[in-house]
CSV table of C-alpha atoms and ligand atoms in Angstrom, one decimal:
chain,number,residue,atom,x,y,z
A,1,MET,CA,137.8,116.9,53.0
A,2,GLU,CA,135.1,117.1,50.5
A,3,ALA,CA,136.9,114.2,48.6
A,4,LEU,CA,135.8,112.4,51.8
A,5,ARG,CA,132.3,113.4,52.4
A,6,ARG,CA,131.4,112.5,48.4
A,7,ILE,CA,132.8,109.5,49.2
A,8,ASP,CA,131.1,109.4,52.3
A,9,GLU,CA,127.7,111.0,51.6
A,10,ASP,CA,127.1,111.1,47.8
A,11,ASP,CA,128.4,107.2,46.8
A,12,ALA,CA,130.8,108.9,44.6
A,13,PHE,CA,134.0,106.7,43.0
A,14,ALA,CA,136.9,107.2,44.9
A,15,ASN,CA,139.2,106.8,42.2
A,16,LEU,CA,136.6,110.1,40.3
A,17,VAL,CA,136.6,112.1,43.2
A,18,LEU,CA,140.2,112.5,43.8
A,19,ALA,CA,141.1,112.4,40.7
A,20,LYS,CA,138.4,115.6,40.7
A,21,GLU,CA,139.4,117.2,43.6
A,22,LEU,CA,144.1,116.5,42.4
A,23,ASP,CA,143.0,118.5,39.4
A,24,ARG,CA,141.2,121.4,41.1
A,25,LEU,CA,144.6,122.0,43.8
A,26,SER,CA,147.2,121.4,41.4
A,27,LEU,CA,149.5,120.6,44.7
A,28,PRO,CA,152.8,120.3,44.2
A,29,SER,CA,153.7,115.6,43.9
A,30,ARG,CA,155.1,115.2,47.2
A,31,ASP,CA,151.3,116.7,48.5
A,32,ARG,CA,149.1,114.7,46.6
A,33,ARG,CA,150.5,111.8,47.0
A,34,LEU,CA,150.3,112.8,51.0
A,35,VAL,CA,145.9,113.6,49.8
A,36,THR,CA,145.6,110.6,48.5
A,37,GLU,CA,147.2,108.3,50.8
A,38,LEU,CA,144.5,110.0,53.4
A,39,VAL,CA,141.9,109.6,51.3
A,40,TYR,CA,142.0,106.3,49.8
A,41,GLY,CA,143.7,105.0,53.3
A,42,THR,CA,140.6,106.9,55.4
A,43,THR,CA,138.6,105.2,53.0
A,44,ARG,CA,140.4,101.7,53.3
A,45,MET,CA,139.9,101.7,57.0
A,46,ARG,CA,136.8,103.4,57.7
A,47,ARG,CA,135.8,101.1,60.0
A,48,ALA,CA,138.4,100.6,62.3
A,49,CYS,CA,138.5,104.0,62.3
A,50,ASP,CA,135.0,104.6,63.3
A,51,HIS,CA,136.4,102.2,66.1
A,52,LEU,CA,138.3,104.3,67.9
A,53,VAL,CA,136.6,107.1,67.4
A,54,ASP,CA,133.1,105.7,68.4
A,55,ARG,CA,135.0,105.2,72.4
A,56,PHE,CA,135.0,108.9,73.1
A,57,VAL,CA,131.6,109.9,71.6
A,58,LEU,CA,128.4,109.8,73.0
A,59,GLU,CA,127.1,110.2,70.4
A,60,PRO,CA,127.4,109.7,66.5
A,61,PRO,CA,128.6,112.5,65.1
A,62,GLY,CA,127.3,114.6,61.3
A,63,ALA,CA,128.4,113.9,58.0
A,64,GLN,CA,131.7,116.4,58.3
A,65,ALA,CA,132.6,115.7,61.4
A,66,ARG,CA,132.6,112.1,61.2
A,67,ALA,CA,135.1,112.7,58.6
A,68,LEU,CA,137.6,114.7,60.2
A,69,LEU,CA,137.9,112.2,62.3
A,70,ARG,CA,137.8,109.5,60.5
A,71,VAL,CA,140.9,111.4,58.9
A,72,GLY,CA,142.2,112.0,62.2
A,73,ALA,CA,142.2,108.5,62.8
A,74,TYR,CA,143.9,107.1,60.5
A,75,GLN,CA,146.7,109.3,60.7
A,76,LEU,CA,147.0,108.3,64.5
A,77,LEU,CA,146.4,105.0,63.4
A,78,PHE,CA,147.9,103.9,60.1
A,79,THR,CA,151.0,106.2,59.4
A,80,GLY,CA,154.1,107.9,60.7
A,81,ILE,CA,152.5,111.3,61.3
A,82,PRO,CA,153.4,112.0,64.5
A,83,PRO,CA,150.1,112.8,66.7
A,84,TYR,CA,150.7,116.4,67.1
A,85,ALA,CA,150.5,117.1,63.3
A,86,ALA,CA,147.3,115.2,62.8
A,87,ILE,CA,145.8,116.6,65.1
A,88,SER,CA,146.8,120.3,64.7
A,89,ALA,CA,146.0,119.6,60.8
A,90,THR,CA,142.7,117.8,61.3
A,91,VAL,CA,141.7,120.7,63.5
A,92,ALA,CA,142.5,123.4,61.5
A,93,ALA,CA,140.6,121.7,58.1
A,94,ALA,CA,137.5,121.8,60.8
A,95,PRO,CA,134.3,124.6,60.6
A,96,PRO,CA,135.5,126.6,64.1
A,97,ARG,CA,132.2,124.9,65.3
A,98,LEU,CA,133.5,121.7,65.6
A,99,ARG,CA,137.1,123.4,66.5
A,100,GLY,CA,137.0,121.8,70.2
A,101,PHE,CA,134.9,119.1,70.0
A,102,VAL,CA,137.5,117.0,67.3
A,103,ASN,CA,140.3,117.8,69.2
A,104,ALA,CA,139.1,116.5,72.1
A,105,VAL,CA,138.3,113.8,70.8
A,106,LEU,CA,141.6,112.6,68.5
A,107,ARG,CA,143.5,113.7,72.0
A,108,ARG,CA,141.7,110.6,73.2
A,109,CYS,CA,142.3,108.5,70.0
A,110,SER,CA,145.8,109.7,70.1
A,111,ASP,CA,146.3,108.7,73.8
A,112,ALA,CA,144.5,105.0,72.9
A,113,VAL,CA,146.8,104.2,70.0
A,114,ARG,CA,150.3,105.4,71.9
A,115,GLY,CA,151.6,101.8,71.7
A,116,GLY,CA,151.0,101.0,67.8
A,117,ALA,CA,147.2,99.6,65.9
A,118,ASP,CA,147.9,96.8,67.9
A,119,ALA,CA,147.7,98.0,71.1
A,120,ILE,CA,144.1,98.4,70.4
A,121,SER,CA,141.4,95.9,71.4
A,122,TRP,CA,139.8,94.5,68.3
A,123,PRO,CA,136.3,93.7,68.8
A,124,ASP,CA,137.0,91.3,65.9
A,125,ASP,CA,139.0,91.0,62.7
A,126,ALA,CA,135.8,92.6,60.4
A,127,THR,CA,136.8,96.1,62.6
A,128,ARG,CA,140.3,95.5,63.0
A,129,LEU,CA,140.6,95.1,59.0
A,130,SER,CA,138.0,97.5,58.2
A,131,TYR,CA,135.5,95.7,55.6
A,132,PRO,CA,132.4,94.9,56.1
A,133,ASP,CA,131.4,91.1,57.5
A,134,TRP,CA,129.7,89.6,54.5
A,135,ILE,CA,133.3,89.8,53.1
A,136,ILE,CA,135.4,87.8,55.7
A,137,ASP,CA,132.8,85.2,56.0
A,138,LEU,CA,133.3,84.1,53.2
A,139,LEU,CA,137.1,84.4,52.5
A,140,VAL,CA,137.3,82.5,56.1
A,141,GLY,CA,134.7,80.2,55.4
A,142,GLU,CA,136.4,79.3,51.8
A,143,LEU,CA,140.1,80.0,51.6
A,144,GLY,CA,140.9,79.2,55.8
A,145,ARG,CA,141.1,81.7,58.3
A,146,ALA,CA,145.1,82.3,57.6
A,147,THR,CA,144.7,82.9,54.4
A,148,ALA,CA,141.7,85.0,54.2
A,149,LEU,CA,143.5,87.1,56.5
A,150,ALA,CA,146.8,87.0,54.7
A,151,SER,CA,144.5,88.5,51.0
A,152,LEU,CA,142.4,90.8,53.2
A,153,GLU,CA,145.3,92.6,54.9
A,154,ALA,CA,147.4,91.6,51.6
A,155,MET,CA,144.6,93.9,50.0
A,156,ASN,CA,145.4,96.8,53.0
A,157,GLN,CA,148.5,98.0,51.5
A,158,ALA,CA,148.2,100.6,48.7
A,159,PRO,CA,149.2,98.9,45.0
A,160,SER,CA,152.4,98.3,43.3
A,161,VAL,CA,152.7,100.1,40.4
A,162,THR,CA,154.2,97.3,37.6
A,163,THR,CA,154.7,99.2,33.7
A,164,ARG,CA,155.5,97.1,30.4
A,165,ASP,CA,158.2,97.9,28.8
A,166,ASP,CA,155.8,100.0,25.9
A,167,GLY,CA,154.5,102.3,28.8
A,168,TYR,CA,150.6,100.7,29.7
A,169,ILE,CA,150.5,100.1,33.5
A,170,GLN,CA,149.2,96.7,33.8
A,171,ASP,CA,149.1,94.6,37.6
A,172,LEU,CA,151.1,91.2,36.5
A,173,ALA,CA,149.1,89.3,37.6
A,174,SER,CA,146.7,90.1,35.2
A,175,GLN,CA,150.3,90.3,32.6
A,176,TRP,CA,150.0,87.0,33.1
A,177,VAL,CA,146.3,85.6,32.1
A,178,ALA,CA,147.1,87.4,28.7
A,179,VAL,CA,150.0,85.5,28.4
A,180,ALA,CA,148.3,82.3,29.1
A,181,VAL,CA,145.9,83.2,26.3
A,182,GLY,CA,148.9,82.1,24.9
A,183,ALA,CA,147.8,84.1,21.0
A,184,ARG,CA,150.2,83.8,18.4
A,185,SER,CA,150.9,86.0,15.0
A,186,GLY,CA,148.1,85.4,12.5
A,187,GLU,CA,145.8,83.4,14.8
A,188,ARG,CA,142.5,86.1,15.3
A,189,VAL,CA,141.6,86.5,19.4
A,190,LEU,CA,139.2,87.1,20.4
A,191,ASP,CA,138.3,88.7,23.8
A,192,THR,CA,134.9,89.7,24.9
A,193,CYS,CA,135.4,92.1,28.2
A,194,ALA,CA,138.1,93.6,26.9
A,195,ALA,CA,137.9,97.3,28.1
A,196,PRO,CA,140.4,99.0,28.8
A,197,GLY,CA,141.6,96.9,26.9
A,198,GLY,CA,145.3,95.5,29.0
A,199,LYS,CA,144.9,92.4,28.3
A,200,ALA,CA,143.9,93.0,24.8
A,201,THR,CA,146.8,95.2,23.9
A,202,LEU,CA,149.2,92.3,25.1
A,203,MET,CA,147.9,90.0,23.1
A,204,ALA,CA,148.0,92.2,20.2
A,205,ARG,CA,151.2,92.6,20.5
A,206,SER,CA,152.2,89.2,19.6
A,207,GLY,CA,151.4,89.1,15.7
A,208,ALA,CA,147.8,88.0,16.4
A,209,THR,CA,144.3,89.6,15.4
A,210,VAL,CA,142.1,90.5,18.8
A,211,VAL,CA,138.4,91.6,18.3
A,212,ALA,CA,138.1,93.9,21.3
A,213,MET,CA,134.7,93.9,23.0
A,214,ASP,CA,132.2,95.4,25.6
A,215,ARG,CA,129.2,96.3,26.0
A,216,TYR,CA,129.7,100.1,26.4
A,217,THR,CA,130.7,102.6,23.9
A,218,HIS,CA,132.5,104.6,26.5
A,219,ARG,CA,134.7,101.8,28.0
A,220,ALA,CA,135.3,100.3,24.0
A,221,GLY,CA,136.8,104.0,23.9
A,222,LEU,CA,138.8,103.2,26.4
A,223,ILE,CA,140.0,99.8,24.3
A,224,ARG,CA,141.0,102.5,20.6
A,225,ALA,CA,142.9,105.1,22.6
A,226,ASN,CA,145.1,103.1,24.4
A,227,ALA,CA,145.2,100.5,21.0
A,228,ALA,CA,146.0,103.5,19.0
A,229,ARG,CA,148.4,105.5,21.4
A,230,LEU,CA,150.2,101.6,21.7
A,231,GLY,CA,150.0,101.2,17.9
A,232,LEU,CA,148.2,98.2,17.8
A,233,THR,CA,145.3,99.6,16.2
A,234,ASP,CA,145.7,97.4,12.9
A,235,ARG,CA,145.3,94.5,15.4
A,236,ILE,CA,142.8,95.1,17.8
A,237,GLU,CA,139.4,95.5,15.6
A,238,VAL,CA,137.0,97.3,18.6
A,239,VAL,CA,133.2,96.1,18.9
A,240,VAL,CA,130.1,97.0,21.1
A,241,ALA,CA,128.2,94.3,22.4
A,242,ASP,CA,126.9,91.9,25.0
A,243,ALA,CA,129.2,88.9,25.9
A,244,GLN,CA,126.3,87.0,26.4
A,245,ARG,CA,125.1,87.4,23.0
A,246,LEU,CA,127.9,87.7,20.7
A,247,PRO,CA,126.9,89.5,17.9
A,248,PHE,CA,128.6,87.7,15.0
A,249,GLY,CA,127.4,85.7,12.6
A,250,THR,CA,127.8,83.2,10.0
A,251,ASP,CA,131.0,84.2,7.8
A,252,GLY,CA,133.0,86.0,10.3
A,253,ALA,CA,132.0,89.4,9.5
A,254,VAL,CA,129.7,90.7,12.1
A,255,GLY,CA,126.0,89.8,11.5
A,256,THR,CA,126.7,87.5,8.3
A,257,GLY,CA,127.7,84.2,6.3
A,258,THR,CA,129.6,80.7,7.8
A,259,VAL,CA,130.8,80.6,11.2
A,260,ALA,CA,133.3,82.8,12.7
A,261,ARG,CA,135.7,81.0,14.4
A,262,PHE,CA,138.7,81.8,16.9
A,263,ASP,CA,141.7,80.6,17.8
A,264,ARG,CA,141.5,81.4,20.8
A,265,VAL,CA,138.2,82.9,23.4
A,266,LEU,CA,139.8,85.7,26.7
A,267,VAL,CA,136.6,86.0,28.9
A,268,ASP,CA,137.5,88.0,31.3
A,269,ALA,CA,134.6,88.6,33.3
A,270,PRO,CA,132.8,90.7,35.2
A,271,CYS,CA,133.8,89.9,38.6
A,272,SER,CA,133.2,90.7,42.6
A,273,GLY,CA,136.9,92.3,42.5
A,274,LEU,CA,137.5,90.6,45.3
A,275,GLY,CA,141.3,90.1,45.0
A,276,ALA,CA,141.8,94.0,43.5
A,277,LEU,CA,140.3,95.7,46.7
A,278,ARG,CA,144.3,97.6,47.3
A,279,ARG,CA,143.2,99.0,43.9
A,280,ARG,CA,139.6,100.4,44.4
A,281,PRO,CA,139.9,101.4,48.0
A,282,ASP,CA,135.8,101.9,48.2
A,283,ALA,CA,134.7,98.6,46.4
A,284,ARG,CA,134.8,96.6,49.7
A,285,TRP,CA,131.3,99.2,51.3
A,286,ARG,CA,130.1,99.6,47.2
A,287,ILE,CA,129.8,95.3,46.5
A,288,GLU,CA,126.7,93.3,48.0
A,289,ALA,CA,126.7,89.8,48.6
A,290,ALA,CA,124.6,88.7,46.8
A,291,ALA,CA,125.5,90.5,43.2
A,292,VAL,CA,129.1,87.2,43.7
A,293,GLU,CA,125.6,85.3,42.7
A,294,ARG,CA,124.5,87.5,40.8
A,295,LEU,CA,127.7,87.2,38.4
A,296,ALA,CA,128.2,84.2,38.7
A,297,GLU,CA,125.2,83.6,36.7
A,298,LEU,CA,126.7,86.4,34.4
A,299,GLN,CA,130.2,84.4,33.5
A,300,ARG,CA,127.9,81.2,32.9
A,301,GLU,CA,126.0,82.8,30.6
A,302,MET,CA,129.4,84.8,29.0
A,303,LEU,CA,131.7,81.3,28.5
A,304,ALA,CA,128.6,79.4,27.2
A,305,ALA,CA,128.2,82.3,24.7
A,306,THR,CA,131.4,81.5,22.7
A,307,VAL,CA,131.1,77.9,22.9
A,308,PRO,CA,129.8,78.3,19.1
A,309,PHE,CA,132.9,79.9,18.0
A,310,LEU,CA,135.8,78.0,19.2
A,311,GLY,CA,137.3,76.4,16.4
A,312,ASP,CA,138.8,72.6,16.7
A,313,GLY,CA,141.9,73.0,19.4
A,314,ALA,CA,140.4,76.2,20.1
A,315,ARG,CA,141.6,77.6,23.4
A,316,LEU,CA,138.9,79.0,25.1
A,317,VAL,CA,140.4,81.3,29.0
A,318,TYR,CA,138.4,82.1,31.5
A,319,SER,CA,140.1,84.8,33.9
A,320,VAL,CA,138.4,86.5,37.0
A,321,CYS,CA,139.8,88.7,39.3
A,322,THR,CA,138.5,87.6,42.4
A,323,MET,CA,139.1,84.9,44.7
A,324,THR,CA,134.9,83.4,45.6
A,325,ARG,CA,134.4,79.7,45.0
A,326,ALA,CA,131.0,80.9,42.7
A,327,GLU,CA,133.4,82.2,40.5
A,328,THR,CA,136.4,80.7,40.0
A,329,ILE,CA,135.8,76.4,41.2
A,330,ALA,CA,132.6,76.5,40.6
A,331,ILE,CA,132.2,78.1,37.3
A,332,ASP,CA,135.7,75.0,36.5
A,333,GLN,CA,132.8,72.5,37.5
A,334,TRP,CA,129.7,73.6,35.6
A,335,LEU,CA,131.9,74.1,32.6
A,336,ARG,CA,133.2,70.7,32.8
A,337,ASP,CA,129.0,69.1,33.8
A,338,ARG,CA,128.2,71.2,31.2
A,339,TYR,CA,131.0,71.0,28.3
A,340,PRO,CA,133.5,67.9,28.8
A,341,ASN,CA,134.8,69.2,24.8
A,342,LEU,CA,136.3,71.3,26.8
A,343,GLU,CA,139.5,70.1,28.1
A,344,PRO,CA,142.4,71.7,30.6
A,345,VAL,CA,145.4,72.6,28.2
A,346,ALA,CA,148.7,69.8,28.6
A,347,GLY,CA,151.5,71.2,29.0
A,348,PRO,CA,153.5,73.2,31.5
A,349,PRO,CA,151.9,75.3,34.3
A,350,PRO,CA,151.4,78.8,32.7
A,351,GLU,CA,154.0,81.9,33.7
A,352,GLY,CA,153.1,83.6,36.6
A,353,ALA,CA,153.4,82.9,40.6
A,354,TRP,CA,150.5,81.0,40.2
A,355,ARG,CA,148.9,77.4,42.5
A,356,PRO,CA,146.6,74.5,41.1
A,357,TRP,CA,142.8,76.0,41.5
A,358,GLY,CA,140.5,72.8,40.7
A,359,ARG,CA,141.7,72.9,37.1
A,360,GLY,CA,142.8,76.2,36.8
A,361,TRP,CA,144.7,78.2,39.2
A,362,LEU,CA,144.5,80.9,42.0
A,363,VAL,CA,147.2,84.0,42.2
A,364,LEU,CA,146.1,85.6,45.6
A,365,PRO,CA,147.5,88.8,46.5
A,366,GLN,CA,149.7,87.5,49.2
A,367,ASP,CA,151.6,85.3,47.0
A,368,ALA,CA,153.5,87.9,45.1
A,369,GLY,CA,152.2,90.8,45.7
A,370,THR,CA,149.8,91.2,42.4
A,371,ASP,CA,146.3,91.2,42.5
A,372,GLY,CA,144.2,88.1,43.6
A,373,MET,CA,143.1,86.5,40.2
A,374,PHE,CA,141.4,83.1,38.6
A,375,LEU,CA,142.5,82.0,35.5
A,376,LEU,CA,140.8,78.5,33.7
A,377,GLN,CA,142.7,77.3,30.1
A,378,LEU,CA,140.5,75.2,28.3
A,379,GLU,CA,140.8,73.6,25.0
A,380,TRP,CA,138.3,72.7,22.2
A,381,ASN,CA,137.9,68.7,21.6
A,382,PRO,CA,135.5,68.0,19.9
A,383,THR,CA,135.3,64.1,19.7
B,1,LIG,C1,137.5,92.6,34.5
B,1,LIG,S1,136.9,93.8,33.5
B,1,LIG,C2,138.2,93.0,31.8
B,1,LIG,C3,139.2,93.8,31.8
B,1,LIG,C4,140.0,94.3,30.5
B,1,LIG,N1,140.3,92.7,29.7
B,1,LIG,C5,141.7,94.6,30.3
B,1,LIG,O1,142.1,93.5,30.8
B,1,LIG,O2,142.2,95.2,30.5
B,1,LIG,C6,135.3,93.1,32.4
B,1,LIG,C7,134.8,94.6,31.7
B,1,LIG,O3,133.6,93.2,30.9
B,1,LIG,C8,133.1,94.8,31.2
B,1,LIG,N2,131.2,93.7,30.3
B,1,LIG,C9,130.4,94.3,31.4
B,1,LIG,N3,129.0,93.6,30.9
B,1,LIG,C10,129.5,92.7,29.9
B,1,LIG,C11,128.8,92.3,29.1
B,1,LIG,N4,127.8,91.8,28.8
B,1,LIG,N5,129.5,92.3,27.7
B,1,LIG,C12,130.5,93.1,27.4
B,1,LIG,N6,131.0,93.1,27.8
B,1,LIG,C13,130.9,93.5,29.5
B,1,LIG,C14,133.0,96.0,31.1
B,1,LIG,O4,132.4,97.2,30.6
B,1,LIG,C15,134.5,96.0,31.5
B,1,LIG,O5,135.0,97.3,30.5
């Protein structure tokens, strides 16, 4: 309840709050799993839970009652927990002054969901699937209703965990992106948005030298820690810098001499993250519609900044964990118009469950149980 209160009232990040509360509580592992499911699930399905509850309250409940009713409704709607157990445990977590109220409302909710979540009459898809209107409207408009709703439904499930053979936990679609860079032994690779280093470490394992950049010092520290843990410090050079203004001068060292060229450049740009909502249960309530175009502008600037550093035949890879047109196809079109020398790489499709998307590739969350991801592989061919 404390975690839910902080996520809701203080706008705290769900993963950070939950980790802190779990540390404090030292619960056995199955209780940790249950707490995680209740906090993440209730946060994710907040809008659907409120819809159920709001039919049985006369005025909006205060913050504490709201959190209790949500977690109760979540259990009734979306878990296999028997209703009597869900209600009595939730009532037991309430302060004495709220117990009667929480009990009465949850009993009525329980009656209403006896036929399961499908028995409820939902006013619209956004309420049923528990997303803000703008996300539903945008994706339905851009992907079509059936495809968009399948993506959004898939992202209401907890993510699967994929562990690489070196022990690093990384979503499969992210691994496909790192592989699509095609780094080879002896090459110089620039990863401009590299923290925490998932793709950088995978690329470095090929024997390439990776310059792994991130704007934020504390995040660059995560790359260093991951490189050290995986025994890759010799092949990963961590640089703290802004990808919109690359710090390479002209001799390959930071700041001076002839132009530093790279064989491959990965721009794994900050994005709206609409393909990775499984992983961040509170993200859907945090992102704003206006951020999409702002991020697309940032993505364009980051891509443009890399062009002077592409050697002849160098590969430029752009990826984002989202599927908005502005951050995928429109970026591709912009690059095509502005840099005719950047051509799609020849050869077979990249490894993974990709579908063609512009000159690049898209994987949706429902396609292969991964995050939704866009990938564009281009080659610098000066005429
Ligand atoms: C999608 S994440 C990168 C994930 C990483 N490539 C991996 O595979 O582990 C985007 C990263 O961009 C960084 N970032 C945001 N703005 C930046 C900027 N202006 N310059 C460089 N990095 C930036 C963020 O700190 C974040 O670590």
